Amino acid sequence: MLLRLGSGEASFVDFRETAPLGASRDMYLDSLGNVIKGMSTLGAMAAGVPGTVAGLYKAHELHGSLPWRELVEPAISLARDGFPVSERLASSLRELQEYKGRFPGLLQFMKSDGTPLAPGDTLRQPILARTLERIALDGPDAFYRGAIAESIVEEMRLGGGIVSKRDLAGYEARIREPLRGSYRGYEIVSAPPPSSGGAVLIEILNILEGYDLRGMGFMSDQTIHYMVEAERRAYADRAQFLGDPDFTDNRLPRLISKEYAADLRKSITPRATPSSELSAGPGTSREKRETTHYGVVDREGAAVAVTYTLNDSFGSRVVVRGAGFLLNNEMDDFAIKPGHPNLYGLVGSEANAIEPGKRMLSSMAPTMALRDGKLFLVLGTPGGATIITTIAQILIDMLDFGMSLEAAVSAPRFHHQWLPDHISAENGAFGAYLRRSLVEKGHRIEDRTAPIGDAQAIEVRGSAACGMSDPRGDGQPGGVEPAEPGPR
Ligand code: DON
């Protein structure tokens, strides 16, 4: 959670999961050193020690103005009284059918006969409502030490996982300095490690600042080429250098410096640089998307940008019995073996190897942009590896191409993450002519049917805050009617 108070002071609440104390570097490898398929993604062994309850409480404790109980109440009502299932949710609930045999806890998201809920049906979660009531009453202690902790540990015993009482009691949300950079006169404030989000975003923008993107034109072959080359280099650095700052020297000052970006620009030519020339390593892509992002600006000008996640769709698929919530499969965000691609095709090395108590690297990038010290934009998205490039594109579309918030959030997206060495493009993002000239420059293009990201953004103009939810998702701007927006 990136947060900025009305006074302008910014801070960052890191409530990333941690590896359990019983975790070890090769825990997902067999005796021959091969990755055991599905072990870091399905079942109790995939779960990191959850951080959400501690993180949200920490933000409340430090900066909140309403009583904790009142803050949890809307979630309790949604769980107890239910809400109508949307088309998109229905389709993701249908995908759960194949897992219900192995993970019977998932039946709580289905009709009583085990068939999938249809659009318009009501999804009620009475057990989760009771869990939330406990959290409302006793705060994080209920979750990390009390009855809920007992349920988690019991679920671990039944499912062969290793999250222990000690892990839960020892979990702490951390306050960190947000990462800062700049782009064309705007200050960019974003997520520090253990997310790679801010660092990779700032590195991409620093490289691109040296090119006249506006002169090259929105979505022109040249603009896309330079954006892709910047993305390729920044993601290669992510794979090599980034990990939990409590365990790894991230070399951040250099990675996000303008000088380093200038050095990298020297290696960029009018032709695609094969990713294999930047550093060697295998990579494949398999994109999934299940993460939540929201932003809020209040009347005092305080703002938060929050991204949080179970990682994959429905996480490890394990529902904690008697507590009604899903466990994450965030352990897969570690480099479970050097060079082995995670769910998002991302590879990593030593810096992001598993160690007890360590936080796995993330791509989450809750971000704010400021102009002359004044809040201008609050921004974020889900999308795994594509989170960072989605944020970069929205910023570039607005700051280089002068697009409106609506147009920038709606614009077609493309993504390059070093490995696999291809541009992943949304359906219809590239026309035939553009495609040909990118291929002539040496790029490979992979079309994807699933959309990239689900961005949520707020633009502050004068005393008005205007929200925009990605047309790709189910989100909606909420809150009070904005005042007449001032000029940009
Ligand atoms: O922390 C990360 O980078 C991933 N666990 C985020 C996963 C994600 O965004 C999935 N979403 N759609």
Short mmCIF file of C-alpha atoms and ligand atoms in Angstrom, two decimals:
data_model
loop_
_atom_site.label_atom_id
_atom_site.label_comp_id
_atom_site.label_asym_id
_atom_site.label_seq_id
_atom_site.Cartn_x
_atom_site.Cartn_y
_atom_site.Cartn_z
CA MET A 1 0.00 0.00 0.00
CA LEU A 2 1.44 3.26 -1.17
CA LEU A 3 -0.02 6.09 0.83
CA ARG A 4 0.32 9.82 0.78
CA LEU A 5 -1.13 12.11 3.39
CA GLY A 6 -2.69 15.47 2.72
CA SER A 7 0.52 16.99 4.10
CA GLY A 8 2.44 15.40 1.22
CA GLU A 9 4.25 12.85 3.38
CA ALA A 10 4.36 9.48 1.62
CA SER A 11 5.00 6.02 2.98
CA PHE A 12 4.62 2.41 2.01
CA VAL A 13 3.08 -0.48 3.93
CA ASP A 14 4.69 -3.76 2.86
CA PHE A 15 2.38 -6.63 3.75
CA ARG A 16 3.88 -9.12 1.33
CA GLU A 17 3.74 -12.76 2.38
CA THR A 18 6.89 -14.37 3.83
CA ALA A 19 8.35 -17.83 3.33
CA PRO A 20 7.56 -20.02 6.36
CA LEU A 21 10.47 -20.68 8.72
CA GLY A 22 10.40 -24.31 7.59
CA ALA A 23 10.96 -23.30 3.93
CA SER A 24 14.17 -24.02 2.11
CA ARG A 25 15.77 -23.18 -1.16
CA ASP A 26 15.08 -26.45 -2.97
CA MET A 27 11.77 -27.30 -1.35
CA TYR A 28 9.99 -27.56 -4.72
CA LEU A 29 12.66 -29.75 -6.37
CA ASP A 30 12.91 -33.53 -6.45
CA SER A 31 16.08 -35.46 -5.58
CA LEU A 32 17.37 -34.92 -9.14
CA GLY A 33 16.91 -31.17 -8.85
CA ASN A 34 13.86 -31.02 -11.13
CA VAL A 35 10.87 -28.82 -10.33
CA ILE A 36 7.97 -30.88 -8.93
CA LYS A 37 5.07 -29.80 -11.10
CA GLY A 38 2.33 -27.88 -9.31
CA MET A 39 3.97 -28.00 -5.88
CA SER A 40 4.59 -24.25 -5.66
CA THR A 41 1.16 -23.43 -7.06
CA LEU A 42 -1.41 -25.95 -5.78
CA GLY A 43 -2.10 -27.05 -2.23
CA ALA A 44 -0.94 -26.06 1.23
CA MET A 45 2.78 -26.12 0.41
CA ALA A 46 2.27 -23.23 -2.03
CA ALA A 47 1.15 -20.78 0.65
CA GLY A 48 3.29 -18.03 2.08
CA VAL A 49 2.52 -16.56 5.51
CA PRO A 50 -0.43 -14.20 4.80
CA GLY A 51 0.12 -10.47 5.30
CA THR A 52 -3.12 -8.73 4.33
CA VAL A 53 -4.74 -8.52 7.78
CA ALA A 54 -1.55 -7.17 9.37
CA GLY A 55 -1.02 -4.68 6.54
CA LEU A 56 -4.47 -3.19 6.49
CA TYR A 57 -4.44 -2.93 10.28
CA LYS A 58 -1.05 -1.23 10.26
CA ALA A 59 -2.34 1.41 7.84
CA HIS A 60 -5.35 1.91 10.10
CA GLU A 61 -3.22 2.13 13.22
CA LEU A 62 -0.86 4.70 11.74
CA HIS A 63 -3.18 6.85 9.72
CA GLY A 64 -6.80 5.77 10.11
CA SER A 65 -9.56 8.04 11.36
CA LEU A 66 -12.52 5.63 11.58
CA PRO A 67 -12.86 2.81 14.12
CA TRP A 68 -11.46 -0.53 12.88
CA ARG A 69 -14.81 -2.26 13.38
CA GLU A 70 -16.52 0.16 11.07
CA LEU A 71 -13.91 -0.41 8.40
CA VAL A 72 -14.42 -4.17 8.41
CA GLU A 73 -18.24 -3.94 8.51
CA PRO A 74 -18.85 -3.59 4.72
CA ALA A 75 -16.77 -6.70 4.10
CA ILE A 76 -18.78 -8.60 6.71
CA SER A 77 -22.05 -7.61 5.02
CA LEU A 78 -20.79 -8.59 1.58
CA ALA A 79 -19.76 -11.99 2.89
CA ARG A 80 -22.90 -12.56 4.99
CA ASP A 81 -25.58 -11.16 2.66
CA GLY A 82 -23.75 -11.98 -0.55
CA PHE A 83 -23.49 -10.15 -3.84
CA PRO A 84 -24.60 -10.92 -7.40
CA VAL A 85 -22.16 -12.93 -9.50
CA SER A 86 -21.03 -11.04 -12.62
CA GLU A 87 -20.40 -12.64 -16.03
CA ARG A 88 -16.66 -12.51 -15.43
CA LEU A 89 -16.83 -13.97 -11.95
CA ALA A 90 -19.14 -16.74 -13.20
CA SER A 91 -16.61 -17.68 -15.83
CA SER A 92 -13.78 -17.82 -13.32
CA LEU A 93 -15.96 -19.85 -10.93
CA ARG A 94 -16.60 -22.36 -13.73
CA GLU A 95 -12.85 -22.90 -13.99
CA LEU A 96 -12.86 -24.04 -10.35
CA GLN A 97 -14.90 -27.13 -11.19
CA GLU A 98 -11.81 -29.14 -12.13
CA TYR A 99 -10.30 -28.57 -8.67
CA LYS A 100 -13.26 -29.38 -6.45
CA GLY A 101 -12.35 -33.07 -6.15
CA ARG A 102 -8.89 -32.35 -4.77
CA PHE A 103 -9.90 -29.22 -2.83
CA PRO A 104 -13.43 -29.79 -1.47
CA GLY A 105 -13.27 -26.47 0.42
CA LEU A 106 -13.95 -24.83 -2.95
CA LEU A 107 -17.52 -26.13 -2.79
CA GLN A 108 -18.33 -23.02 -0.75
CA PHE A 109 -18.08 -21.04 -4.00
CA MET A 110 -20.57 -23.35 -5.75
CA LYS A 111 -24.25 -24.21 -5.56
CA SER A 112 -25.15 -26.72 -2.88
CA ASP A 113 -25.15 -29.50 -5.51
CA GLY A 114 -21.59 -28.60 -6.53
CA THR A 115 -22.52 -27.04 -9.89
CA PRO A 116 -21.19 -23.56 -10.75
CA LEU A 117 -23.03 -20.37 -9.83
CA ALA A 118 -24.46 -18.53 -12.83
CA PRO A 119 -24.36 -14.80 -13.55
CA GLY A 120 -26.93 -13.07 -11.36
CA ASP A 121 -26.84 -15.77 -8.64
CA THR A 122 -25.91 -14.56 -5.17
CA LEU A 123 -22.56 -15.60 -3.70
CA ARG A 124 -22.84 -15.79 0.10
CA GLN A 125 -19.92 -16.73 2.37
CA PRO A 126 -21.28 -17.11 5.91
CA ILE A 127 -18.13 -18.76 7.30
CA LEU A 128 -15.97 -15.97 5.96
CA ALA A 129 -18.42 -13.49 7.51
CA ARG A 130 -17.76 -15.04 10.95
CA THR A 131 -14.00 -14.86 10.37
CA LEU A 132 -14.30 -11.19 9.46
CA GLU A 133 -16.41 -10.56 12.55
CA ARG A 134 -13.60 -11.98 14.68
CA ILE A 135 -11.10 -9.74 12.90
CA ALA A 136 -13.40 -6.76 13.41
CA LEU A 137 -13.55 -7.50 17.14
CA ASP A 138 -10.00 -8.55 17.97
CA GLY A 139 -7.94 -7.07 15.13
CA PRO A 140 -4.93 -8.92 13.73
CA ASP A 141 -4.51 -10.97 16.93
CA ALA A 142 -7.59 -12.97 15.93
CA PHE A 143 -5.87 -13.91 12.70
CA TYR A 144 -2.24 -14.33 13.77
CA ARG A 145 -2.64 -15.75 17.28
CA GLY A 146 -6.24 -16.68 17.98
CA ALA A 147 -8.89 -18.97 16.55
CA ILE A 148 -8.14 -18.17 12.91
CA ALA A 149 -4.45 -18.98 13.36
CA GLU A 150 -5.49 -22.34 14.81
CA SER A 151 -7.63 -23.03 11.74
CA ILE A 152 -4.76 -22.16 9.39
CA VAL A 153 -2.36 -24.46 11.23
CA GLU A 154 -4.94 -27.26 11.25
CA GLU A 155 -5.42 -26.78 7.49
CA MET A 156 -1.64 -27.11 7.11
CA ARG A 157 -1.68 -30.37 9.07
CA LEU A 158 -4.48 -31.80 6.91
CA GLY A 159 -3.00 -30.58 3.62
CA GLY A 160 0.69 -31.19 4.29
CA GLY A 161 1.75 -27.54 4.49
CA ILE A 162 4.37 -25.89 6.69
CA VAL A 163 2.96 -22.54 7.85
CA SER A 164 3.27 -22.79 11.66
CA LYS A 165 1.93 -20.98 14.71
CA ARG A 166 5.34 -19.38 15.06
CA ASP A 167 5.24 -18.14 11.47
CA LEU A 168 1.86 -16.53 12.03
CA ALA A 169 2.70 -14.99 15.41
CA GLY A 170 5.94 -13.64 13.96
CA TYR A 171 4.47 -11.99 10.87
CA GLU A 172 4.95 -8.24 10.71
CA ALA A 173 3.88 -5.68 8.15
CA ARG A 174 6.79 -3.36 7.41
CA ILE A 175 6.87 0.35 6.79
CA ARG A 176 9.21 1.20 3.93
CA GLU A 177 10.29 4.26 2.01
CA PRO A 178 8.46 4.48 -1.31
CA LEU A 179 10.68 4.45 -4.38
CA ARG A 180 10.99 7.73 -6.23
CA GLY A 181 11.94 8.61 -9.77
CA SER A 182 10.94 11.19 -12.32
CA TYR A 183 9.63 11.27 -15.85
CA ARG A 184 9.43 14.38 -17.99
CA GLY A 185 9.16 16.65 -15.02
CA TYR A 186 6.66 14.53 -13.08
CA GLU A 187 7.68 12.85 -9.85
CA ILE A 188 6.94 9.11 -9.90
CA VAL A 189 6.38 7.47 -6.51
CA SER A 190 5.92 3.70 -6.44
CA ALA A 191 6.46 0.36 -4.72
CA PRO A 192 9.91 -0.44 -3.26
CA PRO A 193 11.31 -3.99 -2.95
CA PRO A 194 10.24 -6.65 -2.19
CA SER A 195 8.23 -5.59 -5.18
CA SER A 196 10.10 -5.06 -8.41
CA GLY A 197 7.20 -2.82 -9.44
CA GLY A 198 8.61 0.63 -8.74
CA ALA A 199 12.21 -0.20 -9.66
CA VAL A 200 11.37 -1.74 -13.04
CA LEU A 201 8.84 1.02 -13.79
CA ILE A 202 11.36 3.77 -13.02
CA GLU A 203 14.10 2.01 -14.98
CA ILE A 204 11.82 1.75 -18.04
CA LEU A 205 10.76 5.40 -17.79
CA ASN A 206 14.36 6.57 -17.28
CA ILE A 207 15.45 4.81 -20.46
CA LEU A 208 12.51 6.19 -22.43
CA GLU A 209 13.04 9.75 -21.27
CA GLY A 210 15.95 9.86 -23.74
CA TYR A 211 13.66 9.37 -26.75
CA ASP A 212 11.18 11.70 -28.38
CA LEU A 213 8.23 9.33 -28.13
CA ARG A 214 5.76 12.10 -28.88
CA GLY A 215 7.60 12.84 -32.14
CA MET A 216 7.59 9.14 -33.02
CA GLY A 217 3.83 8.95 -32.52
CA PHE A 218 1.39 7.00 -30.38
CA MET A 219 1.54 3.25 -31.14
CA SER A 220 3.98 3.80 -34.02
CA ASP A 221 6.45 1.03 -34.80
CA GLN A 222 9.28 3.21 -33.48
CA THR A 223 7.56 4.05 -30.20
CA ILE A 224 6.72 0.39 -29.60
CA HIS A 225 10.25 -0.68 -30.51
CA TYR A 226 11.87 1.66 -27.98
CA MET A 227 9.34 0.83 -25.29
CA VAL A 228 9.95 -2.89 -25.81
CA GLU A 229 13.73 -2.46 -25.72
CA ALA A 230 13.45 -0.54 -22.44
CA GLU A 231 11.12 -3.18 -20.98
CA ARG A 232 13.39 -6.04 -22.07
CA ARG A 233 16.39 -4.51 -20.30
CA ALA A 234 14.56 -3.60 -17.12
CA TYR A 235 13.01 -7.07 -16.76
CA ALA A 236 16.42 -8.68 -17.35
CA ASP A 237 17.71 -6.65 -14.40
CA ARG A 238 14.68 -7.68 -12.36
CA ALA A 239 15.55 -11.35 -12.94
CA GLN A 240 19.13 -10.84 -11.88
CA PHE A 241 19.17 -8.29 -9.11
CA LEU A 242 15.85 -7.94 -7.35
CA GLY A 243 14.61 -9.67 -4.21
CA ASP A 244 13.63 -9.00 -0.59
CA PRO A 245 15.81 -6.05 0.57
CA ASP A 246 16.18 -7.68 4.00
CA PHE A 247 18.10 -10.49 2.29
CA THR A 248 19.55 -9.05 -0.90
CA ASP A 249 21.46 -5.99 -1.96
CA ASN A 250 19.17 -4.81 -4.74
CA ARG A 251 21.68 -2.30 -6.14
CA LEU A 252 18.76 0.01 -6.35
CA PRO A 253 20.48 3.38 -6.42
CA ARG A 254 22.21 2.38 -9.64
CA LEU A 255 19.26 0.55 -11.21
CA ILE A 256 16.99 3.57 -10.93
CA SER A 257 19.58 6.23 -11.78
CA LYS A 258 19.43 8.38 -14.91
CA GLU A 259 23.11 7.57 -15.59
CA TYR A 260 22.45 3.85 -15.73
CA ALA A 261 19.52 4.45 -18.09
CA ALA A 262 21.82 6.50 -20.34
CA ASP A 263 24.29 3.59 -20.40
CA LEU A 264 21.54 1.17 -21.33
CA ARG A 265 20.34 3.47 -24.12
CA LYS A 266 23.74 3.06 -25.78
CA SER A 267 22.97 -0.63 -26.26
CA ILE A 268 19.63 0.08 -27.96
CA THR A 269 19.69 0.12 -31.77
CA PRO A 270 16.94 0.39 -34.37
CA ARG A 271 16.85 -3.41 -34.35
CA ALA A 272 15.50 -5.70 -31.63
CA THR A 273 18.22 -6.91 -29.28
CA PRO A 274 17.77 -10.67 -28.83
CA SER A 275 17.06 -11.25 -25.15
CA SER A 276 19.67 -14.03 -25.19
CA GLU A 277 22.32 -11.33 -25.74
CA LEU A 278 21.40 -9.55 -22.53
CA SER A 279 21.87 -12.65 -20.41
CA ALA A 280 21.15 -16.34 -20.86
CA GLY A 281 18.17 -18.20 -19.46
CA PRO A 282 15.10 -20.17 -20.53
CA GLY A 283 11.62 -18.72 -20.39
CA THR A 284 8.07 -19.49 -21.37
CA SER A 285 4.89 -17.59 -20.83
CA ARG A 286 1.64 -18.51 -19.22
CA GLU A 287 -0.36 -15.52 -18.18
CA LYS A 288 -2.99 -15.58 -15.46
CA ARG A 289 -4.72 -12.73 -13.78
CA GLU A 290 -6.23 -12.58 -10.30
CA THR A 291 -5.23 -9.65 -8.20
CA THR A 292 -7.00 -6.62 -6.81
CA HIS A 293 -6.07 -3.01 -7.14
CA TYR A 294 -7.90 0.04 -5.81
CA GLY A 295 -7.08 3.66 -5.20
CA VAL A 296 -8.74 6.28 -3.01
CA VAL A 297 -8.33 10.04 -2.74
CA ASP A 298 -10.12 11.72 0.16
CA ARG A 299 -11.29 15.27 0.60
CA GLU A 300 -8.13 16.27 2.42
CA GLY A 301 -6.07 15.15 -0.54
CA ALA A 302 -4.75 12.05 1.22
CA ALA A 303 -4.41 9.10 -1.13
CA VAL A 304 -3.76 5.38 -1.15
CA ALA A 305 -2.94 3.00 -3.97
CA VAL A 306 -3.30 -0.63 -2.91
CA THR A 307 -2.50 -3.81 -4.81
CA TYR A 308 -2.87 -7.15 -3.11
CA THR A 309 -3.14 -10.69 -4.27
CA LEU A 310 -3.43 -14.42 -3.67
CA ASN A 311 -1.15 -14.67 -6.74
CA ASP A 312 -2.96 -17.10 -9.04
CA SER A 313 -6.71 -17.30 -9.56
CA PHE A 314 -8.06 -18.64 -6.24
CA GLY A 315 -4.46 -18.91 -4.97
CA SER A 316 -3.42 -22.40 -3.88
CA ARG A 317 -7.14 -23.41 -4.13
CA VAL A 318 -6.93 -24.32 -0.43
CA VAL A 319 -9.82 -22.98 1.65
CA VAL A 320 -9.03 -22.86 5.36
CA ARG A 321 -11.67 -25.11 6.89
CA GLY A 322 -13.87 -23.38 9.41
CA ALA A 323 -12.53 -19.97 8.40
CA GLY A 324 -13.81 -19.70 4.85
CA PHE A 325 -10.91 -18.00 3.08
CA LEU A 326 -8.45 -19.06 0.43
CA LEU A 327 -4.71 -19.40 0.95
CA ASN A 328 -2.32 -17.81 -1.51
CA ASN A 329 0.17 -19.61 -3.74
CA GLU A 330 2.63 -16.76 -3.50
CA MET A 331 5.62 -19.09 -2.93
CA ASP A 332 5.65 -19.50 -6.71
CA ASP A 333 6.84 -15.87 -6.96
CA PHE A 334 10.20 -16.99 -5.58
CA ALA A 335 12.71 -18.26 -8.14
CA ILE A 336 12.00 -21.85 -7.10
CA LYS A 337 14.93 -22.91 -9.32
CA PRO A 338 17.32 -20.54 -11.11
CA GLY A 339 15.99 -19.87 -14.60
CA HIS A 340 12.72 -21.77 -14.04
CA PRO A 341 9.80 -19.58 -15.19
CA ASN A 342 7.05 -18.88 -12.63
CA LEU A 343 3.31 -18.69 -13.41
CA TYR A 344 3.94 -15.43 -15.29
CA GLY A 345 6.95 -16.72 -17.23
CA LEU A 346 9.27 -14.64 -15.03
CA VAL A 347 12.68 -16.07 -14.23
CA GLY A 348 14.97 -15.18 -11.35
CA SER A 349 18.16 -16.07 -9.58
CA GLU A 350 19.96 -15.99 -6.25
CA ALA A 351 18.50 -12.64 -5.22
CA ASN A 352 15.02 -14.15 -5.20
CA ALA A 353 15.85 -17.71 -4.01
CA ILE A 354 13.74 -19.15 -1.17
CA GLU A 355 15.02 -18.52 2.37
CA PRO A 356 13.11 -18.90 5.65
CA GLY A 357 11.28 -15.70 6.54
CA LYS A 358 12.12 -14.05 3.23
CA ARG A 359 9.58 -12.17 1.10
CA MET A 360 9.15 -13.29 -2.50
CA LEU A 361 9.71 -10.75 -5.27
CA SER A 362 6.58 -9.11 -6.64
CA SER A 363 5.61 -7.00 -9.67
CA MET A 364 2.88 -5.08 -7.87
CA ALA A 365 3.26 -1.39 -8.53
CA PRO A 366 0.80 0.88 -6.76
CA THR A 367 1.98 4.22 -8.09
CA MET A 368 1.37 7.95 -7.80
CA ALA A 369 2.55 10.72 -10.11
CA LEU A 370 3.07 14.25 -8.84
CA ARG A 371 3.50 17.54 -10.59
CA ASP A 372 5.16 20.41 -8.75
CA GLY A 373 4.76 18.42 -5.54
CA LYS A 374 1.00 18.09 -6.07
CA LEU A 375 -0.76 14.78 -6.47
CA PHE A 376 -1.76 14.24 -10.10
CA LEU A 377 -2.40 10.55 -10.60
CA VAL A 378 -3.10 7.47 -8.42
CA LEU A 379 -2.67 4.30 -10.40
CA GLY A 380 -2.38 0.52 -10.29
CA THR A 381 -3.45 -2.76 -11.83
CA PRO A 382 -3.36 -6.54 -11.45
CA GLY A 383 -1.73 -8.66 -14.14
CA GLY A 384 1.35 -10.42 -12.75
CA ALA A 385 4.39 -9.57 -14.84
CA THR A 386 2.34 -7.19 -17.01
CA ILE A 387 1.52 -4.90 -14.06
CA ILE A 388 4.64 -2.82 -14.56
CA THR A 389 4.34 -2.34 -18.31
CA THR A 390 0.66 -1.49 -17.99
CA ILE A 391 1.50 1.30 -15.54
CA ALA A 392 4.38 2.48 -17.76
CA GLN A 393 2.08 2.63 -20.79
CA ILE A 394 -0.63 4.60 -19.05
CA LEU A 395 1.93 7.11 -17.79
CA ILE A 396 3.54 7.41 -21.23
CA ASP A 397 0.18 7.76 -22.99
CA MET A 398 -0.78 10.60 -20.67
CA LEU A 399 2.58 12.34 -20.21
CA ASP A 400 4.06 11.89 -23.71
CA PHE A 401 0.97 11.74 -25.85
CA GLY A 402 -1.28 14.02 -23.83
CA MET A 403 -4.06 11.46 -23.77
CA SER A 404 -6.97 11.76 -21.39
CA LEU A 405 -7.13 9.37 -18.44
CA GLU A 406 -10.02 7.55 -20.11
CA ALA A 407 -8.15 7.08 -23.39
CA ALA A 408 -4.91 6.05 -21.67
CA VAL A 409 -6.62 3.42 -19.51
CA SER A 410 -8.56 2.08 -22.50
CA ALA A 411 -5.70 2.11 -25.03
CA PRO A 412 -4.46 -1.22 -26.44
CA ARG A 413 -1.61 -2.81 -24.49
CA PHE A 414 1.55 -4.71 -25.27
CA HIS A 415 4.23 -6.15 -23.02
CA HIS A 416 7.81 -7.44 -23.10
CA GLN A 417 9.51 -9.01 -20.08
CA TRP A 418 12.95 -9.97 -21.43
CA LEU A 419 12.10 -13.68 -21.37
CA PRO A 420 10.28 -15.11 -23.18
CA ASP A 421 11.70 -12.99 -26.00
CA HIS A 422 8.51 -11.78 -27.62
CA ILE A 423 6.09 -8.89 -27.50
CA SER A 424 2.84 -10.06 -26.00
CA ALA A 425 0.09 -8.02 -27.65
CA GLU A 426 -3.58 -7.68 -26.85
CA ASN A 427 -5.96 -8.80 -29.54
CA GLY A 428 -6.20 -6.07 -32.13
CA ALA A 429 -3.44 -3.94 -30.57
CA PHE A 430 -1.29 -4.08 -33.71
CA GLY A 431 -2.57 -3.72 -37.26
CA ALA A 432 -1.01 -5.55 -40.19
CA TYR A 433 1.30 -2.74 -41.24
CA LEU A 434 2.64 -2.10 -37.75
CA ARG A 435 3.09 -5.81 -37.22
CA ARG A 436 5.17 -6.12 -40.39
CA SER A 437 7.49 -3.27 -39.49
CA LEU A 438 8.02 -4.64 -35.96
CA VAL A 439 8.85 -8.07 -37.38
CA GLU A 440 11.25 -6.41 -39.84
CA LYS A 441 13.04 -4.87 -36.86
CA GLY A 442 13.53 -8.36 -35.47
CA HIS A 443 10.67 -8.58 -32.93
CA ARG A 444 8.51 -11.63 -32.35
CA ILE A 445 4.87 -10.99 -31.61
CA GLU A 446 2.60 -13.28 -29.59
CA ASP A 447 -1.06 -12.40 -29.71
CA ARG A 448 -3.00 -13.04 -26.57
CA THR A 449 -6.72 -13.42 -26.29
CA ALA A 450 -6.87 -12.50 -22.59
CA PRO A 451 -6.71 -8.75 -21.94
CA ILE A 452 -3.65 -7.29 -20.23
CA GLY A 453 -4.37 -5.80 -16.81
CA ASP A 454 -7.39 -4.18 -15.17
CA ALA A 455 -6.15 -0.70 -14.30
CA GLN A 456 -7.79 1.57 -11.73
CA ALA A 457 -6.79 5.20 -11.80
CA ILE A 458 -7.70 8.55 -10.25
CA GLU A 459 -6.67 11.83 -11.78
CA VAL A 460 -6.63 14.85 -9.49
CA ARG A 461 -7.50 18.08 -11.27
CA GLY A 462 -7.96 21.12 -9.10
CA SER A 463 -10.29 20.14 -6.29
CA ALA A 464 -11.80 17.28 -8.30
CA ALA A 465 -10.75 13.65 -8.30
CA CYS A 466 -11.89 11.74 -11.40
CA GLY A 467 -11.81 7.95 -11.34
CA MET A 468 -11.42 5.61 -14.29
CA SER A 469 -11.84 1.84 -14.16
CA ASP A 470 -10.44 -0.29 -16.92
CA PRO A 471 -13.12 -1.27 -19.45
CA ARG A 472 -11.41 -4.70 -19.41
CA GLY A 473 -12.73 -5.45 -15.89
CA ASP A 474 -15.72 -5.27 -13.57
CA GLY A 475 -14.55 -2.25 -11.59
CA GLN A 476 -16.30 1.09 -11.26
CA PRO A 477 -15.29 4.47 -9.94
CA GLY A 478 -17.19 5.28 -6.75
CA GLY A 479 -17.46 8.00 -4.15
CA VAL A 480 -18.86 11.50 -4.23
CA GLU A 481 -19.58 13.31 -7.46
CA PRO A 482 -16.43 15.18 -8.38
CA ALA A 483 -16.39 18.94 -8.48
CA GLU A 484 -16.01 20.43 -11.95
CA PRO A 485 -12.49 19.28 -12.86
CA GLY A 486 -9.90 22.02 -13.17
CA PRO A 487 -7.59 22.23 -16.19
CA ARG A 488 -4.80 19.70 -16.63
O1 DON B 1 3.20 -10.22 -6.66
C1 DON B 1 3.10 -10.46 -7.85
O2 DON B 1 3.75 -9.90 -8.72
C2 DON B 1 2.06 -11.48 -8.33
N1 DON B 1 1.81 -12.43 -7.27
C3 DON B 1 0.83 -10.74 -8.77
C4 DON B 1 -0.20 -11.68 -9.35
C5 DON B 1 -1.19 -10.98 -10.17
O3 DON B 1 -1.18 -9.81 -10.40
C6 DON B 1 -2.23 -11.87 -10.75
N2 DON B 1 -3.17 -11.08 -11.39
N3 DON B 1 -3.88 -10.75 -12.07
#
